[in-house]
N, C-alpha and C. Protein backbone atom coordinates (compact mmCIF):
# COMPACT_ATOMS: atom_id res chain seq x y z
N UNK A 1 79.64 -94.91 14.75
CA UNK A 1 78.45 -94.58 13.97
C UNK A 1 78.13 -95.76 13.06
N UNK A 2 76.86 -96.16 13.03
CA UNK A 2 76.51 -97.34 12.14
C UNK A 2 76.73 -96.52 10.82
N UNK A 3 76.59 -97.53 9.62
CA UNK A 3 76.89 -97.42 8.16
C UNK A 3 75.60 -97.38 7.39
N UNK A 4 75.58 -96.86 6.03
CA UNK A 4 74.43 -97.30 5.40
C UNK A 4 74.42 -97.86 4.64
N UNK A 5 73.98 -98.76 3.90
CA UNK A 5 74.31 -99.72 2.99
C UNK A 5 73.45 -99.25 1.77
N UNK A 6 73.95 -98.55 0.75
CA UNK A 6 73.50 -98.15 -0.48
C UNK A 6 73.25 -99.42 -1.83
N UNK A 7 72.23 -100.08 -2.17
CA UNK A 7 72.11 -101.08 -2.99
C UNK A 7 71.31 -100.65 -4.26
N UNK A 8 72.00 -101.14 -5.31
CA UNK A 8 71.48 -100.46 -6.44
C UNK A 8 70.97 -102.25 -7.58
N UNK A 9 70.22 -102.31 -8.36
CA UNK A 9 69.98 -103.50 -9.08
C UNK A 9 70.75 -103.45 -10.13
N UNK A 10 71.59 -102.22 -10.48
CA UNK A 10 72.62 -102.64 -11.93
C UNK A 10 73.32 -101.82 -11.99
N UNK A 11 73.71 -101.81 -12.32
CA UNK A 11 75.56 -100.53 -12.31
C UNK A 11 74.72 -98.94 -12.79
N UNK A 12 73.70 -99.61 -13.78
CA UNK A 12 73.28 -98.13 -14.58
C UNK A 12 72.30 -97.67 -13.64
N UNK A 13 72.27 -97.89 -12.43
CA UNK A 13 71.28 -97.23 -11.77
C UNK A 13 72.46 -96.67 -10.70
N UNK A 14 73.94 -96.23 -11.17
CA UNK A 14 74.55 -95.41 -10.49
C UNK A 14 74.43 -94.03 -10.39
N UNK A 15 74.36 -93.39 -11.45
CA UNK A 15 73.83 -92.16 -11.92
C UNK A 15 72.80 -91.62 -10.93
N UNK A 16 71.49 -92.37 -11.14
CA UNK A 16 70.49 -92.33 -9.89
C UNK A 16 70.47 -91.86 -8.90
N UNK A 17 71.64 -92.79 -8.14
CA UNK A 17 71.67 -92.71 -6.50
C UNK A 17 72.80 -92.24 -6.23
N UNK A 18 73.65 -91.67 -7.05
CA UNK A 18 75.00 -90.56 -7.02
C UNK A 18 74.30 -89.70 -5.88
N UNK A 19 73.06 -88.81 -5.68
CA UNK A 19 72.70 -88.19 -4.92
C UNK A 19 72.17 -88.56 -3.29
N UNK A 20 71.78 -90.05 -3.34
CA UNK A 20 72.21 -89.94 -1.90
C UNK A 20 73.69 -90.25 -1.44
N UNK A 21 74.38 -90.97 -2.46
CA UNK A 21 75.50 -91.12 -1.65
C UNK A 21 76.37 -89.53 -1.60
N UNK A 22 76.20 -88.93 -2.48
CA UNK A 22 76.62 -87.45 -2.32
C UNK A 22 76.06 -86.76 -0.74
N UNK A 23 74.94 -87.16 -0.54
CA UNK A 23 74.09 -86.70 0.91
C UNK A 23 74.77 -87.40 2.22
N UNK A 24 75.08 -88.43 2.07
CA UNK A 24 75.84 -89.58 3.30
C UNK A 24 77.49 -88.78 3.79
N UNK A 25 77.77 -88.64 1.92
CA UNK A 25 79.46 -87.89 2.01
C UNK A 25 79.23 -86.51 2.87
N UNK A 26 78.06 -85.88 2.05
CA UNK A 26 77.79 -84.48 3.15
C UNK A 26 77.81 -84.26 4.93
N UNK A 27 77.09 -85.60 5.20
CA UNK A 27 77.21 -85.17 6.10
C UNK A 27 78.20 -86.39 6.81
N UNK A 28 79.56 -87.43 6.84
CA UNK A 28 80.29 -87.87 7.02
C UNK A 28 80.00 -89.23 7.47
N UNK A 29 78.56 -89.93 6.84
CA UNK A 29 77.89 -91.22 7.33
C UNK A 29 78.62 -92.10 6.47
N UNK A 30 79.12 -92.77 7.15
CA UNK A 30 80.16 -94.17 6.49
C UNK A 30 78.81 -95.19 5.69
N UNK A 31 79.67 -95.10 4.59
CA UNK A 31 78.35 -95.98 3.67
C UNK A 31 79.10 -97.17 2.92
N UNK A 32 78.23 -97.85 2.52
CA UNK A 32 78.89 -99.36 1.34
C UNK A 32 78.15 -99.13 0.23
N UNK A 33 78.42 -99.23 -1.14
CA UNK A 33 77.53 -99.23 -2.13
C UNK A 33 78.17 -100.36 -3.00
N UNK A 34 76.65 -101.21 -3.24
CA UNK A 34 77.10 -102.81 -4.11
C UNK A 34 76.01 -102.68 -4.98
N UNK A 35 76.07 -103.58 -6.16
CA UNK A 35 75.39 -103.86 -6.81
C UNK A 35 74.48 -105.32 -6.88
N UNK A 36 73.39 -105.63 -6.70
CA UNK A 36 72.75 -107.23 -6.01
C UNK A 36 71.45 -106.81 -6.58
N UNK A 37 70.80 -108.03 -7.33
CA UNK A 37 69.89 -107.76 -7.67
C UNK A 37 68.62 -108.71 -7.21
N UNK A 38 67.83 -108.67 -6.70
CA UNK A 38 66.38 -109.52 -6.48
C UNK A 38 66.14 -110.82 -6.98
N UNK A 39 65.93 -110.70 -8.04
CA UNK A 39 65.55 -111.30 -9.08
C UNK A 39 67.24 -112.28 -9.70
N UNK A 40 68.36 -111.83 -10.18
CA UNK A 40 69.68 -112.54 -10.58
C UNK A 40 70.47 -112.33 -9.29
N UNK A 41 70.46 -112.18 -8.41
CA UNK A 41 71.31 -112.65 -7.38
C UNK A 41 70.76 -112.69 -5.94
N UNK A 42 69.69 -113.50 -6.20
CA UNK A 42 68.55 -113.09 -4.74
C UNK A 42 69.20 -114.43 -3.57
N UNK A 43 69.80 -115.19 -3.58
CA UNK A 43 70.41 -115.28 -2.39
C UNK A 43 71.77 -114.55 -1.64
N UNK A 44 72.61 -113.85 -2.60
CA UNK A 44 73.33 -112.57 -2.19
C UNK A 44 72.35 -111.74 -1.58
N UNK A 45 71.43 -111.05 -2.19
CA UNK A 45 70.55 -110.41 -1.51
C UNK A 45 70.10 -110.80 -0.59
N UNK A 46 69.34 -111.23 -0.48
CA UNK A 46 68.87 -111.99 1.30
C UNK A 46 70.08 -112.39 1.98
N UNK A 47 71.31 -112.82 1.76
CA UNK A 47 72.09 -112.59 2.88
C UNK A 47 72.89 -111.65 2.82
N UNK A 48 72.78 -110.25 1.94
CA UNK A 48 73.42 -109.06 2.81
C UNK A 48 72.49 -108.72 3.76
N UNK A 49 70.79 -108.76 3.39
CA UNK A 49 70.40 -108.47 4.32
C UNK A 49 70.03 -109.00 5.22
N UNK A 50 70.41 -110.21 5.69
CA UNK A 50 70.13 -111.04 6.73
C UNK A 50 71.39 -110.51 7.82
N UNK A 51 72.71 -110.75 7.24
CA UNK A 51 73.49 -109.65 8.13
C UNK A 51 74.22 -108.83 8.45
N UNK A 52 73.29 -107.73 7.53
CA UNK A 52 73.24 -106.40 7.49
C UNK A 52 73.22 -105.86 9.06
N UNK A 53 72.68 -105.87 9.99
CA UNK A 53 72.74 -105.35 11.58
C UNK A 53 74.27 -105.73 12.04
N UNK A 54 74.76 -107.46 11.58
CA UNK A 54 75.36 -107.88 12.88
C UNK A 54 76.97 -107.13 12.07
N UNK A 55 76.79 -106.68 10.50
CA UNK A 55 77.72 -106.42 9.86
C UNK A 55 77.94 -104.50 9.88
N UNK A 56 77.27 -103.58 10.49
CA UNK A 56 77.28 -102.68 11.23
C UNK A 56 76.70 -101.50 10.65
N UNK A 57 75.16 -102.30 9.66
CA UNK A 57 73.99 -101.04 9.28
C UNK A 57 73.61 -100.53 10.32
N UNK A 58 72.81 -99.75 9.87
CA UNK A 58 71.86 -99.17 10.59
C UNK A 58 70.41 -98.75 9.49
N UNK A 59 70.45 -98.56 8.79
CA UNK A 59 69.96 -98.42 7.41
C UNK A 59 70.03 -99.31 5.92
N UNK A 60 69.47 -99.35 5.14
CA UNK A 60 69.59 -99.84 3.68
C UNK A 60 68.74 -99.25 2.62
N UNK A 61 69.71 -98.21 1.75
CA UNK A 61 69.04 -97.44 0.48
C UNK A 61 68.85 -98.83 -0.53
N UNK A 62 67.54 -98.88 -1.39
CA UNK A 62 68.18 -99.74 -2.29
C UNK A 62 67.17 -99.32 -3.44
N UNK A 63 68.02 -99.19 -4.68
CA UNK A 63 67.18 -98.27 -5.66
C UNK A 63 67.06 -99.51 -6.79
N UNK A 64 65.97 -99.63 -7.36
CA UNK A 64 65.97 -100.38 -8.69
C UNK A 64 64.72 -99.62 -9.35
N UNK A 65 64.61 -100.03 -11.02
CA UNK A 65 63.82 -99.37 -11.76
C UNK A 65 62.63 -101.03 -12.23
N UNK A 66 61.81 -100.29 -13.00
CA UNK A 66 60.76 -101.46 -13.44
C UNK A 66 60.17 -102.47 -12.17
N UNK A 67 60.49 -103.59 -12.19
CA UNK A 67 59.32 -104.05 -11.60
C UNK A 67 60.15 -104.23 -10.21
N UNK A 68 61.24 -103.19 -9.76
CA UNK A 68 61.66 -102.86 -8.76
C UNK A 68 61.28 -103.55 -7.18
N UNK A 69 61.77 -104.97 -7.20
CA UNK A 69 61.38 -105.60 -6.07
C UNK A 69 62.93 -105.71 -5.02
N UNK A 70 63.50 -104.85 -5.21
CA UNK A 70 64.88 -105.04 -4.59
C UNK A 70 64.57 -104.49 -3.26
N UNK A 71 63.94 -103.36 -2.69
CA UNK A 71 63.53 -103.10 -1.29
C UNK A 71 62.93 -103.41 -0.70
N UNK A 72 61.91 -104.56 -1.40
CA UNK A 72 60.81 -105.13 -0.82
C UNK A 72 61.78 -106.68 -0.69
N UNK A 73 62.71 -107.15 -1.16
CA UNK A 73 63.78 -108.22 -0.72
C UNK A 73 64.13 -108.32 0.44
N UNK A 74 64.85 -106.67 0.42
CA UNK A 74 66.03 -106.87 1.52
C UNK A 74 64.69 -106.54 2.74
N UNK A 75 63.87 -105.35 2.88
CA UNK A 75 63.20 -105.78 4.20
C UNK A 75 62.33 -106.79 4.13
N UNK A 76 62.55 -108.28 3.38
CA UNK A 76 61.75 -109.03 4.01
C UNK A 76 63.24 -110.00 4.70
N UNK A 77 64.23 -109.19 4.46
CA UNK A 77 65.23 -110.21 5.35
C UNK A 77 66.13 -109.72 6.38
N UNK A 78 65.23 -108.13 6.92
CA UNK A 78 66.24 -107.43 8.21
C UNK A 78 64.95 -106.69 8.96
N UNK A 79 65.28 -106.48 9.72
CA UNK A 79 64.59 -105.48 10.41
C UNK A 79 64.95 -104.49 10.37
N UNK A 80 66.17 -103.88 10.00
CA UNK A 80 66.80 -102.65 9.66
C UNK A 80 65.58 -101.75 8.60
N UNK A 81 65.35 -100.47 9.05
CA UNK A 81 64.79 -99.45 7.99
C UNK A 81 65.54 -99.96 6.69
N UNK A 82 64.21 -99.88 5.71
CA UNK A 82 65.15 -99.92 4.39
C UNK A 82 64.07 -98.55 3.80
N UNK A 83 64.96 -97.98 2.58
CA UNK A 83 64.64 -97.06 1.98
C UNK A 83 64.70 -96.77 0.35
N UNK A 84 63.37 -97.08 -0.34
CA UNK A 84 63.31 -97.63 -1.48
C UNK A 84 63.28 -96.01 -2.35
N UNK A 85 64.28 -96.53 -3.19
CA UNK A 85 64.33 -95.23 -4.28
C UNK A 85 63.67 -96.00 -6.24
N UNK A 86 62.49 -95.73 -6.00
CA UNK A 86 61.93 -96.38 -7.75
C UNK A 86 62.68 -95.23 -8.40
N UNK A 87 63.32 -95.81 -9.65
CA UNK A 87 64.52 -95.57 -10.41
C UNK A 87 63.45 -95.40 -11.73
N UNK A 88 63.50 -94.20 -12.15
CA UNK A 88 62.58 -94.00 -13.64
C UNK A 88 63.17 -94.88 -14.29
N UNK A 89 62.54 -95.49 -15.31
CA UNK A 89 63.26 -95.92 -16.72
C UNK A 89 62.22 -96.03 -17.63
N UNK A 90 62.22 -96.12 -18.97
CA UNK A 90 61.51 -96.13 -20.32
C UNK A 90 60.41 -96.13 -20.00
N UNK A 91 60.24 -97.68 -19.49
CA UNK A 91 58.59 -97.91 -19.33
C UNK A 91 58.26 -97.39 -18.00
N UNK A 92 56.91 -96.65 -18.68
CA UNK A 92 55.49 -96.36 -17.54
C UNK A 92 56.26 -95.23 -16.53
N UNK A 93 57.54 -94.63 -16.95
CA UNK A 93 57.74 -93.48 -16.22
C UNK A 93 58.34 -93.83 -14.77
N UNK A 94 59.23 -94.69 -14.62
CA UNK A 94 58.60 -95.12 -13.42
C UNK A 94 57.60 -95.02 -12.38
N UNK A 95 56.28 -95.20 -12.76
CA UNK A 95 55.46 -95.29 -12.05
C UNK A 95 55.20 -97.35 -11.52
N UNK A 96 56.02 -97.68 -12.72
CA UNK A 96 56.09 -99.12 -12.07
C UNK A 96 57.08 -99.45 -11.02
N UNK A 97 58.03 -99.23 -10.99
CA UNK A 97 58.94 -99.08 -9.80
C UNK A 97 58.53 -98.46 -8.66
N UNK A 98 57.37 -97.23 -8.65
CA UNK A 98 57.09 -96.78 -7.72
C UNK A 98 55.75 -97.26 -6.65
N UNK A 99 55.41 -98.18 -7.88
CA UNK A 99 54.30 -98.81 -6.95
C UNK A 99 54.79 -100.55 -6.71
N UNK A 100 55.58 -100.95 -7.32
CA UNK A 100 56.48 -102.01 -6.81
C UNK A 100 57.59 -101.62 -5.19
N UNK A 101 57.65 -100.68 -5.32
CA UNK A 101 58.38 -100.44 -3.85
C UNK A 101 57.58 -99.87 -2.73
N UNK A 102 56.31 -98.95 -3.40
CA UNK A 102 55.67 -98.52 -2.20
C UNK A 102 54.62 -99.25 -1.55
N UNK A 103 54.11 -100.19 -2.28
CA UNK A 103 53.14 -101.14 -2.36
C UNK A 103 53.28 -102.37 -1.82
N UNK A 104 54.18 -102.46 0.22
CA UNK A 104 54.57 -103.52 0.37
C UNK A 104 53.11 -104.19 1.50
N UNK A 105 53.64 -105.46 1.28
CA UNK A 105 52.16 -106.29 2.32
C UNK A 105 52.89 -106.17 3.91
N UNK A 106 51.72 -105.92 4.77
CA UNK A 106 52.01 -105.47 6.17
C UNK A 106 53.29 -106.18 6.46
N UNK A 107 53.53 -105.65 7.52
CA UNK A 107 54.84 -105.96 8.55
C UNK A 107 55.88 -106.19 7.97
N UNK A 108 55.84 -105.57 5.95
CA UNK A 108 57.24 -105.93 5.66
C UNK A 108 57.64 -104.37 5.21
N UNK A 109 57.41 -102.99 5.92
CA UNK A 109 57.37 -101.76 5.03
C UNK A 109 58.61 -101.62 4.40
N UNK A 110 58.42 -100.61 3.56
CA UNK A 110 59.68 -99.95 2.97
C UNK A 110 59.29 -98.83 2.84
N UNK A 111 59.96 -97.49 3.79
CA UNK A 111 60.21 -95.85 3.58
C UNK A 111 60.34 -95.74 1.74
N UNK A 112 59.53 -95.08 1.10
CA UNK A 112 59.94 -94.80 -0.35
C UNK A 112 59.67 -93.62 -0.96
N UNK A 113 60.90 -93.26 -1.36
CA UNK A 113 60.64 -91.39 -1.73
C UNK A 113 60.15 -91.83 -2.91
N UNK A 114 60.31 -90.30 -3.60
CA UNK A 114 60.46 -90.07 -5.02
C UNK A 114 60.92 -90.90 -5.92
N UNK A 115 60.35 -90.87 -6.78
CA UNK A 115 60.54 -91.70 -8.24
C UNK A 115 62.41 -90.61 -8.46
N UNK A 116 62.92 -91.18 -8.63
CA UNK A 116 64.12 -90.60 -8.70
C UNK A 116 64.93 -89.40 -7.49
N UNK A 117 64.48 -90.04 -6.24
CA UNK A 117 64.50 -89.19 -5.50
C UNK A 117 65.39 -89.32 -3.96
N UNK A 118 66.85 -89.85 -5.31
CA UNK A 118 67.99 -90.29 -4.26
C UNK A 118 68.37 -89.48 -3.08
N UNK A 119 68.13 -88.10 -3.22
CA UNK A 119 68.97 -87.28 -2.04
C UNK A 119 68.18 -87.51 -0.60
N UNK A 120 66.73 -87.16 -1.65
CA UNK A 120 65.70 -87.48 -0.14
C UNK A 120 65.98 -88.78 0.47
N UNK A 121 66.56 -89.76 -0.24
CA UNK A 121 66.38 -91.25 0.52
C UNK A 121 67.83 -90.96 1.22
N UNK A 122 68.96 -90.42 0.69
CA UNK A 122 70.19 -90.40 1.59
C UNK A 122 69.76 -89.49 2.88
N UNK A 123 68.86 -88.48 2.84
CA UNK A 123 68.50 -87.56 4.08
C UNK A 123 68.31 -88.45 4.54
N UNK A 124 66.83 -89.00 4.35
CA UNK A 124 66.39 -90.02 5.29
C UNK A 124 66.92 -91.00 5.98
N UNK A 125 68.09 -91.45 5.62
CA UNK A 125 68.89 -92.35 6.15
C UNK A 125 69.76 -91.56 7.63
N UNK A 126 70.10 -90.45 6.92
CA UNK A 126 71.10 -89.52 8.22
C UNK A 126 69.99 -89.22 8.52
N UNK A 127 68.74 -89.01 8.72
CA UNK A 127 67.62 -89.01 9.59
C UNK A 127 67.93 -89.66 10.30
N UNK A 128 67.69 -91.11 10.16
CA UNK A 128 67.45 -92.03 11.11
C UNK A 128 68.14 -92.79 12.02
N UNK A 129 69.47 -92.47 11.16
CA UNK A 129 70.59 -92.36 12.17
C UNK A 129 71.00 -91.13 13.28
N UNK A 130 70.22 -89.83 13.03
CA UNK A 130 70.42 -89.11 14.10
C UNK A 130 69.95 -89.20 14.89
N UNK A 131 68.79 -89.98 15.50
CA UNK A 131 67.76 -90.33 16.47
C UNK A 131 68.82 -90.65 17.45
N UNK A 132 69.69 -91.32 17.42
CA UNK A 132 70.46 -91.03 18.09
C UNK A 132 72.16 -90.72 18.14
N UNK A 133 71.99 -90.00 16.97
CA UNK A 133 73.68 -88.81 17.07
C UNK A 133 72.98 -87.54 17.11
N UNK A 134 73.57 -86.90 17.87
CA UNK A 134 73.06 -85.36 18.34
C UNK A 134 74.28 -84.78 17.76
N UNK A 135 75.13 -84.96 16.87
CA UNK A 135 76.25 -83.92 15.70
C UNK A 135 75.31 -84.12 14.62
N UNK A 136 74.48 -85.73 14.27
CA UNK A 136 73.97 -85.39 12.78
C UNK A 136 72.80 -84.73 13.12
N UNK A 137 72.23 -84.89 14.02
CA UNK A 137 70.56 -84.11 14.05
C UNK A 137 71.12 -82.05 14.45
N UNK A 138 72.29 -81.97 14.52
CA UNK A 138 72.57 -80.70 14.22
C UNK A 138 72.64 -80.27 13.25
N UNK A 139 73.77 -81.39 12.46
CA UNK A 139 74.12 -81.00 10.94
C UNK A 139 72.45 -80.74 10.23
N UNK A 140 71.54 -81.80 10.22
CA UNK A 140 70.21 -81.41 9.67
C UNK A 140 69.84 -80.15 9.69
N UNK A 141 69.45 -79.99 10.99
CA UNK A 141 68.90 -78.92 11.90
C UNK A 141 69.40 -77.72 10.73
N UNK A 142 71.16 -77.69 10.56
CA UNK A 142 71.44 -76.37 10.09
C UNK A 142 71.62 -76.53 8.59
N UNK A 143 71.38 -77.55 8.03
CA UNK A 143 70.81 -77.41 6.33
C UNK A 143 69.49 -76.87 6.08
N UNK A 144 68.53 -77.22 7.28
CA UNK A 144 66.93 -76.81 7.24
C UNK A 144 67.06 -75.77 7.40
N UNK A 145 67.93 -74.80 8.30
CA UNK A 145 68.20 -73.69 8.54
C UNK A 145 68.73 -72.31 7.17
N UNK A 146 69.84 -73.61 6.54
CA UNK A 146 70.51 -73.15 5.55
C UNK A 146 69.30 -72.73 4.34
N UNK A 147 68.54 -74.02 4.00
CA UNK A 147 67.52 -74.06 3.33
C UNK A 147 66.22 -72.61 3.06
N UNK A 148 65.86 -72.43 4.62
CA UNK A 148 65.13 -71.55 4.78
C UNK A 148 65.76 -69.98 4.50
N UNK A 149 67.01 -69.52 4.77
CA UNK A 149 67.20 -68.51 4.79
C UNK A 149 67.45 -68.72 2.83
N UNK A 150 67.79 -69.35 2.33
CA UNK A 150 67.90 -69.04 0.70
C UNK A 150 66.84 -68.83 0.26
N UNK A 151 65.54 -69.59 0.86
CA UNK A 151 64.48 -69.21 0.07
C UNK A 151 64.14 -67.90 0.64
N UNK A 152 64.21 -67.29 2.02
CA UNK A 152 64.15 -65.97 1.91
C UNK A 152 64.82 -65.04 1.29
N UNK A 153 65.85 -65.11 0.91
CA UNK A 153 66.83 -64.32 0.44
C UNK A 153 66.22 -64.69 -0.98
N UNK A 154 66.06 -65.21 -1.75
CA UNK A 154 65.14 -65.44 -2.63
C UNK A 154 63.45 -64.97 -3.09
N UNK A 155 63.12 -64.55 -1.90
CA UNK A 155 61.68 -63.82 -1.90
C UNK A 155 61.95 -62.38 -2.27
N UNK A 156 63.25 -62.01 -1.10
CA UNK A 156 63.61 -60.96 -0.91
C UNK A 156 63.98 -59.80 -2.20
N UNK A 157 64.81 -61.42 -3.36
CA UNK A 157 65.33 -60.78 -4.50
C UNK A 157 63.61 -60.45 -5.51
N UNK A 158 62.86 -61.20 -5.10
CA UNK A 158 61.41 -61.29 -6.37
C UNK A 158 60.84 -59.92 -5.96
N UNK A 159 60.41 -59.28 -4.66
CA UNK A 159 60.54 -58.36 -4.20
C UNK A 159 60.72 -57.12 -4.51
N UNK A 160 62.36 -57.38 -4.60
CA UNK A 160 62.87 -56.22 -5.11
C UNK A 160 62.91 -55.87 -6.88
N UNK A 161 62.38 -57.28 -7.41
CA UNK A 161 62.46 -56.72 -8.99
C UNK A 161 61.28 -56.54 -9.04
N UNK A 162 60.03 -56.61 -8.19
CA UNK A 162 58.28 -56.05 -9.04
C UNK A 162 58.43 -54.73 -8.80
């Protein structure tokens, strides 16, 4: 099974992305998580992601806050999916991080959830690695499954208290 490579721009943006790597552990996707930043260590950066494939991704989460150019780095140096998580902080709500990562110029995209919206970016990763594992596109299959019956069982309870 390929790996995912979880990249964060500063230690304090661990907290953050605790939730996808909690999502990777869920469902048993071998992951790396480093700290590399754009901007203070941008030739580390461009060469994890230069070889990131031949080193056995398949994926790259990479979360930074503010003027959050760390996902727009690494896919301008892989072809590997990358998956940008804008990291709130003080200023502007992160809404600057979120339009620094979603806001890339053609042929260089970056997948980008939620402004703080690590779990979705770890799904997305065992997404895209199930395309072709048919155990993880089960495991999905039966969280969506899991998912749906709570919120019924949840209707069920509103229901019964009107």
């Amino acid at each position: 099974m390929k790996k995912i490579a979880v990249i964060m721009g500063s230690a304090s943006d661990l907290p953050k992305v605790q939730p996808a790597i909690d999502a990777l552990k869920e469902f048993g996707v071998p992951f790396e998580a480093h700290i590399c930043s754009a901007h203070r260590t941008p030739e580390e950066a461009a060469r994890f992601a230069r070889d990131a494939r031949a080193n056995g991704f398949g994926a790259i989460i990479a979360a930074a806050g503010k003027a959050a150019h760390l996902a727009g780095a690494f896919a301008a140096g892989t072809t590997l999916p990358v998956i940008g998580i804008p990291v709130k902080s003080d200023a502007l709500d992160g809404l600057d991080a979120l339009l620094s990562t979603v806001q890339m110029p053609p042929g260089m995209p970056v997948a980008t959830v939620a402004i703080d919206g690590a779990r979705n970016a770890g799904l997305l990763a065992v997404e895209i690695l199930a395309v072709t594992d048919d155990e993880l596109a089960y495991k999905l299959a039966a969280l969506r499954d899991d998912m749906k019956k709570k919120v019924l069982e949840k209707d069920l309870e509103l229901q019964a208290s009107l």
